[in-house]
Amino acid sequence: MPDTKSRTDTPAIYAELQHRLLTGGFVPGDKIMSGPLAQEFGCSANTVRDVLLQLSKVGLVDFAIQRGFRARQVSRERRSDIARFRVLLEQEGAVRSMRNGGLTWEASLTAAHHSLVHIENQIARAGDGAPIVGIWSDAELTFHRTLISECALPPLIETFESVYMQFRQQMVGLENNCVPDYFHQIIAHHQLIMDAALSGDEARLRREIEHHQARHFL
């Protein structure tokens, strides 16, 4: 767990709470109390509430007047819907990046993929990803961010960020034991996406992105 003693400013608190929401630090549906968190971070309860409101805007926290904040509920139906929307965004962003990015984009994507595969192989061999699930989640996000990074459509990138975070929260909440078999599968999926991205074949890239998410569709 990241050190929270020095996390007293709003961006740092946001990053820490986002991390917990994406890595199982809160049970889905559980109430999130601003008082205890304010004491933990050494800030005001209003600061924590402001951060939780921001997290509710990106879909990671539910908020209701007079009921407060709760970690977002998870369901296979919601995960399916998010996965399908994610495919649409990522396909368009990746294809546009393939057209625009050139050698610099290819080099960045290759570096991001290399880092991701190293972490996934470590988890697959160890058979227990819990200690480094946060590191893996960050590396996977970096790979997918890089895949769409040269699409030249800032609203698409902004939307993808929110959708990816919601998807990751749903995944962690629903998959209690996803290693090592899970990682053996996604290592292969990420390699296929990587190969397609470097091939220049737009249809192939679209297919591999959908294939990567298809297991989540209902």
CSV table of C-alpha atoms in Angstrom, one decimal:
chain,number,residue,atom,x,y,z
A,1,MET,CA,0.0,0.0,0.0
A,2,PRO,CA,1.4,3.4,-0.9
A,3,ASP,CA,2.6,5.6,1.9
A,4,THR,CA,-0.2,8.0,2.9
A,5,LYS,CA,1.6,10.1,5.5
A,6,SER,CA,2.8,12.7,3.0
A,7,ARG,CA,-0.4,12.6,0.9
A,8,THR,CA,-2.1,15.7,2.3
A,9,ASP,CA,-2.8,17.7,-0.9
A,10,THR,CA,-5.8,17.1,-3.1
A,11,PRO,CA,-4.1,15.6,-6.2
A,12,ALA,CA,-2.2,13.1,-4.0
A,13,ILE,CA,-5.3,12.1,-2.0
A,14,TYR,CA,-7.2,11.7,-5.3
A,15,ALA,CA,-4.4,9.4,-6.6
A,16,GLU,CA,-4.4,7.3,-3.5
A,17,LEU,CA,-8.2,6.8,-3.3
A,18,GLN,CA,-8.3,6.1,-7.1
A,19,HIS,CA,-5.6,3.5,-6.5
A,20,ARG,CA,-7.6,1.8,-3.8
A,21,LEU,CA,-10.8,1.8,-5.8
A,22,LEU,CA,-9.0,0.2,-8.7
A,23,THR,CA,-7.1,-2.5,-6.7
A,24,GLY,CA,-9.8,-3.7,-4.3
A,25,GLY,CA,-9.1,-1.3,-1.4
A,26,PHE,CA,-12.8,-0.8,-1.0
A,27,VAL,CA,-15.5,-3.5,-1.1
A,28,PRO,CA,-18.0,-2.7,-3.9
A,29,GLY,CA,-21.1,-1.0,-2.4
A,30,ASP,CA,-19.4,-0.2,0.9
A,31,LYS,CA,-19.9,3.3,2.3
A,32,ILE,CA,-16.8,5.5,2.1
A,33,MET,CA,-16.6,7.7,5.2
A,34,SER,CA,-14.9,11.1,4.8
A,35,GLY,CA,-14.1,11.4,8.6
A,36,PRO,CA,-11.8,8.5,9.0
A,37,LEU,CA,-10.1,9.2,5.7
A,38,ALA,CA,-9.6,12.9,6.7
A,39,GLN,CA,-7.9,11.7,9.9
A,40,GLU,CA,-5.7,9.3,7.9
A,41,PHE,CA,-4.6,11.9,5.4
A,42,GLY,CA,-4.3,14.7,7.9
A,43,CYS,CA,-6.6,17.0,6.0
A,44,SER,CA,-10.2,18.3,6.4
A,45,ALA,CA,-13.3,16.2,5.8
A,46,ASN,CA,-14.3,18.8,3.2
A,47,THR,CA,-11.1,18.0,1.2
A,48,VAL,CA,-11.9,14.3,1.2
A,49,ARG,CA,-15.5,15.0,0.1
A,50,ASP,CA,-14.3,17.1,-2.7
A,51,VAL,CA,-12.0,14.3,-3.9
A,52,LEU,CA,-14.8,11.8,-3.6
A,53,LEU,CA,-17.1,14.0,-5.7
A,54,GLN,CA,-14.4,14.1,-8.4
A,55,LEU,CA,-14.2,10.3,-8.3
A,56,SER,CA,-17.9,10.1,-8.6
A,57,LYS,CA,-17.7,12.2,-11.8
A,58,VAL,CA,-15.5,9.6,-13.5
A,59,GLY,CA,-17.8,6.7,-12.3
A,60,LEU,CA,-15.7,5.1,-9.6
A,61,VAL,CA,-17.8,6.3,-6.7
A,62,ASP,CA,-21.6,6.5,-6.2
A,63,PHE,CA,-23.0,9.6,-4.5
A,64,ALA,CA,-26.5,10.3,-3.3
A,65,ILE,CA,-27.7,13.3,-1.2
A,66,GLN,CA,-28.2,12.3,2.5
A,67,ARG,CA,-26.7,8.9,1.8
A,68,GLY,CA,-23.1,9.8,1.1
A,69,PHE,CA,-20.5,8.1,-0.9
A,70,ARG,CA,-20.1,4.4,-1.8
A,71,ALA,CA,-17.7,2.4,-3.8
A,72,ARG,CA,-19.3,1.6,-7.1
A,73,GLN,CA,-21.2,-1.7,-7.3
A,74,VAL,CA,-19.9,-4.2,-9.8
A,75,SER,CA,-21.9,-6.6,-12.0
A,76,ARG,CA,-21.2,-8.7,-15.1
A,77,GLU,CA,-23.8,-6.8,-17.0
A,78,ARG,CA,-22.1,-3.4,-16.3
A,79,ARG,CA,-18.7,-4.9,-17.0
A,80,SER,CA,-20.0,-6.1,-20.4
A,81,ASP,CA,-21.4,-2.7,-21.3
A,82,ILE,CA,-18.2,-0.9,-20.3
A,83,ALA,CA,-16.1,-3.5,-22.2
A,84,ARG,CA,-18.1,-3.0,-25.4
A,85,PHE,CA,-17.8,0.8,-25.2
A,86,ARG,CA,-14.1,0.5,-24.4
A,87,VAL,CA,-13.6,-1.5,-27.6
A,88,LEU,CA,-15.2,1.2,-29.7
A,89,LEU,CA,-13.0,3.9,-28.2
A,90,GLU,CA,-9.8,1.9,-28.4
A,91,GLN,CA,-10.3,0.7,-31.9
A,92,GLU,CA,-10.8,4.2,-33.2
A,93,GLY,CA,-8.0,5.7,-31.1
A,94,ALA,CA,-5.5,2.9,-32.1
A,95,VAL,CA,-6.3,3.0,-35.8
A,96,ARG,CA,-5.9,6.8,-35.9
A,97,SER,CA,-2.7,6.5,-33.9
A,98,MET,CA,-1.4,3.9,-36.4
A,99,ARG,CA,-2.0,6.4,-39.2
A,100,ASN,CA,-0.5,9.4,-37.4
A,101,GLY,CA,2.1,8.1,-35.0
A,102,GLY,CA,5.0,6.9,-37.1
A,103,LEU,CA,8.2,5.5,-35.7
A,104,THR,CA,8.1,7.5,-32.5
A,105,TRP,CA,4.7,6.0,-31.6
A,106,GLU,CA,5.8,2.5,-32.5
A,107,ALA,CA,8.9,2.8,-30.3
A,108,SER,CA,6.8,4.1,-27.4
A,109,LEU,CA,4.3,1.3,-27.8
A,110,THR,CA,7.1,-1.3,-28.0
A,111,ALA,CA,8.6,0.0,-24.7
A,112,ALA,CA,5.3,0.1,-22.9
A,113,HIS,CA,4.5,-3.5,-24.1
A,114,HIS,CA,7.9,-4.7,-23.0
A,115,SER,CA,7.4,-3.4,-19.5
A,116,LEU,CA,3.9,-4.8,-19.3
A,117,VAL,CA,4.9,-8.3,-20.5
A,118,HIS,CA,7.7,-8.4,-18.0
A,119,ILE,CA,5.3,-7.8,-15.1
A,120,GLU,CA,2.7,-10.2,-16.5
A,121,ASN,CA,5.2,-13.0,-16.8
A,122,GLN,CA,6.3,-12.4,-13.2
A,123,ILE,CA,2.8,-12.7,-12.0
A,124,ALA,CA,2.1,-15.8,-14.2
A,125,ARG,CA,5.1,-17.6,-12.8
A,126,ALA,CA,4.5,-16.6,-9.2
A,127,GLY,CA,0.8,-17.6,-9.3
A,128,ASP,CA,-0.2,-14.8,-7.0
A,129,GLY,CA,-0.6,-11.3,-8.4
A,130,ALA,CA,-2.0,-9.7,-5.3
A,131,PRO,CA,1.2,-8.0,-4.1
A,132,ILE,CA,1.8,-6.3,-7.4
A,133,VAL,CA,-1.6,-5.9,-8.9
A,134,GLY,CA,-1.3,-2.1,-8.7
A,135,ILE,CA,2.0,-2.1,-10.6
A,136,TRP,CA,0.5,-4.3,-13.3
A,137,SER,CA,-2.7,-2.2,-13.5
A,138,ASP,CA,-0.5,0.9,-14.0
A,139,ALA,CA,1.6,-0.8,-16.7
A,140,GLU,CA,-1.5,-2.1,-18.6
A,141,LEU,CA,-3.0,1.4,-18.5
A,142,THR,CA,0.3,2.8,-19.9
A,143,PHE,CA,0.2,0.3,-22.8
A,144,HIS,CA,-3.4,1.1,-23.7
A,145,ARG,CA,-2.9,4.8,-23.3
A,146,THR,CA,0.1,4.6,-25.6
A,147,LEU,CA,-1.9,2.6,-28.1
A,148,ILE,CA,-4.3,5.5,-28.6
A,149,SER,CA,-1.9,8.4,-27.7
A,150,GLU,CA,-1.5,9.7,-31.3
A,151,CYS,CA,-5.1,9.7,-32.3
A,152,ALA,CA,-5.3,13.5,-32.3
A,153,LEU,CA,-8.7,13.4,-30.6
A,154,PRO,CA,-8.3,14.7,-27.0
A,155,PRO,CA,-12.0,14.1,-26.1
A,156,LEU,CA,-11.6,10.4,-27.1
A,157,ILE,CA,-8.5,10.1,-24.9
A,158,GLU,CA,-10.3,11.8,-22.0
A,159,THR,CA,-13.3,9.5,-22.4
A,160,PHE,CA,-11.1,6.4,-22.6
A,161,GLU,CA,-9.4,7.3,-19.4
A,162,SER,CA,-12.7,7.3,-17.5
A,163,VAL,CA,-14.0,4.1,-19.2
A,164,TYR,CA,-10.8,2.3,-18.6
A,165,MET,CA,-10.9,3.2,-14.9
A,166,GLN,CA,-14.5,2.0,-14.6
A,167,PHE,CA,-13.6,-1.3,-16.4
A,168,ARG,CA,-10.6,-1.9,-14.1
A,169,GLN,CA,-12.8,-1.4,-11.0
A,170,GLN,CA,-15.4,-3.9,-12.4
A,171,MET,CA,-12.7,-6.4,-13.2
A,172,VAL,CA,-11.1,-6.3,-9.8
A,173,GLY,CA,-14.5,-6.5,-8.0
A,174,LEU,CA,-15.6,-9.5,-10.0
A,175,GLU,CA,-12.4,-11.6,-10.4
A,176,ASN,CA,-11.3,-12.9,-7.1
A,177,ASN,CA,-8.8,-15.4,-8.4
A,178,CYS,CA,-7.6,-14.5,-11.9
A,179,VAL,CA,-4.0,-15.7,-11.8
A,180,PRO,CA,-2.1,-17.4,-13.2
A,181,ASP,CA,-4.4,-18.6,-16.1
A,182,TYR,CA,-5.8,-15.1,-16.6
A,183,PHE,CA,-2.3,-13.7,-17.1
A,184,HIS,CA,-1.3,-16.4,-19.6
A,185,GLN,CA,-4.3,-15.3,-21.7
A,186,ILE,CA,-3.7,-11.6,-21.6
A,187,ILE,CA,0.0,-12.0,-22.3
A,188,ALA,CA,-1.1,-13.6,-25.6
A,189,HIS,CA,-3.7,-10.9,-26.2
A,190,HIS,CA,-1.4,-8.0,-25.7
A,191,GLN,CA,1.2,-9.6,-28.0
A,192,LEU,CA,-1.5,-9.9,-30.7
A,193,ILE,CA,-2.5,-6.3,-30.3
A,194,MET,CA,1.2,-5.3,-30.4
A,195,ASP,CA,1.8,-7.3,-33.6
A,196,ALA,CA,-1.3,-5.9,-35.3
A,197,ALA,CA,-0.4,-2.3,-34.3
A,198,LEU,CA,3.0,-2.7,-36.0
A,199,SER,CA,1.6,-4.4,-39.0
A,200,GLY,CA,-0.2,-1.4,-40.4
A,201,ASP,CA,-3.3,-3.6,-40.9
A,202,GLU,CA,-6.2,-1.5,-39.6
A,203,ALA,CA,-8.7,-4.3,-39.8
A,204,ARG,CA,-6.4,-6.7,-38.0
A,205,LEU,CA,-5.8,-4.2,-35.2
A,206,ARG,CA,-9.6,-3.7,-34.7
A,207,ARG,CA,-10.1,-7.4,-34.5
A,208,GLU,CA,-7.4,-8.0,-31.9
A,209,ILE,CA,-8.7,-5.2,-29.7
A,210,GLU,CA,-12.2,-6.7,-29.8
A,211,HIS,CA,-10.8,-10.1,-29.2
A,212,HIS,CA,-9.0,-8.9,-26.1
A,213,GLN,CA,-12.3,-7.7,-24.5
A,214,ALA,CA,-14.7,-10.3,-26.0
A,215,ARG,CA,-14.4,-12.6,-23.0
A,216,HIS,CA,-16.2,-10.0,-21.0
A,217,PHE,CA,-19.2,-9.6,-23.3
A,218,LEU,CA,-22.6,-11.1,-22.3
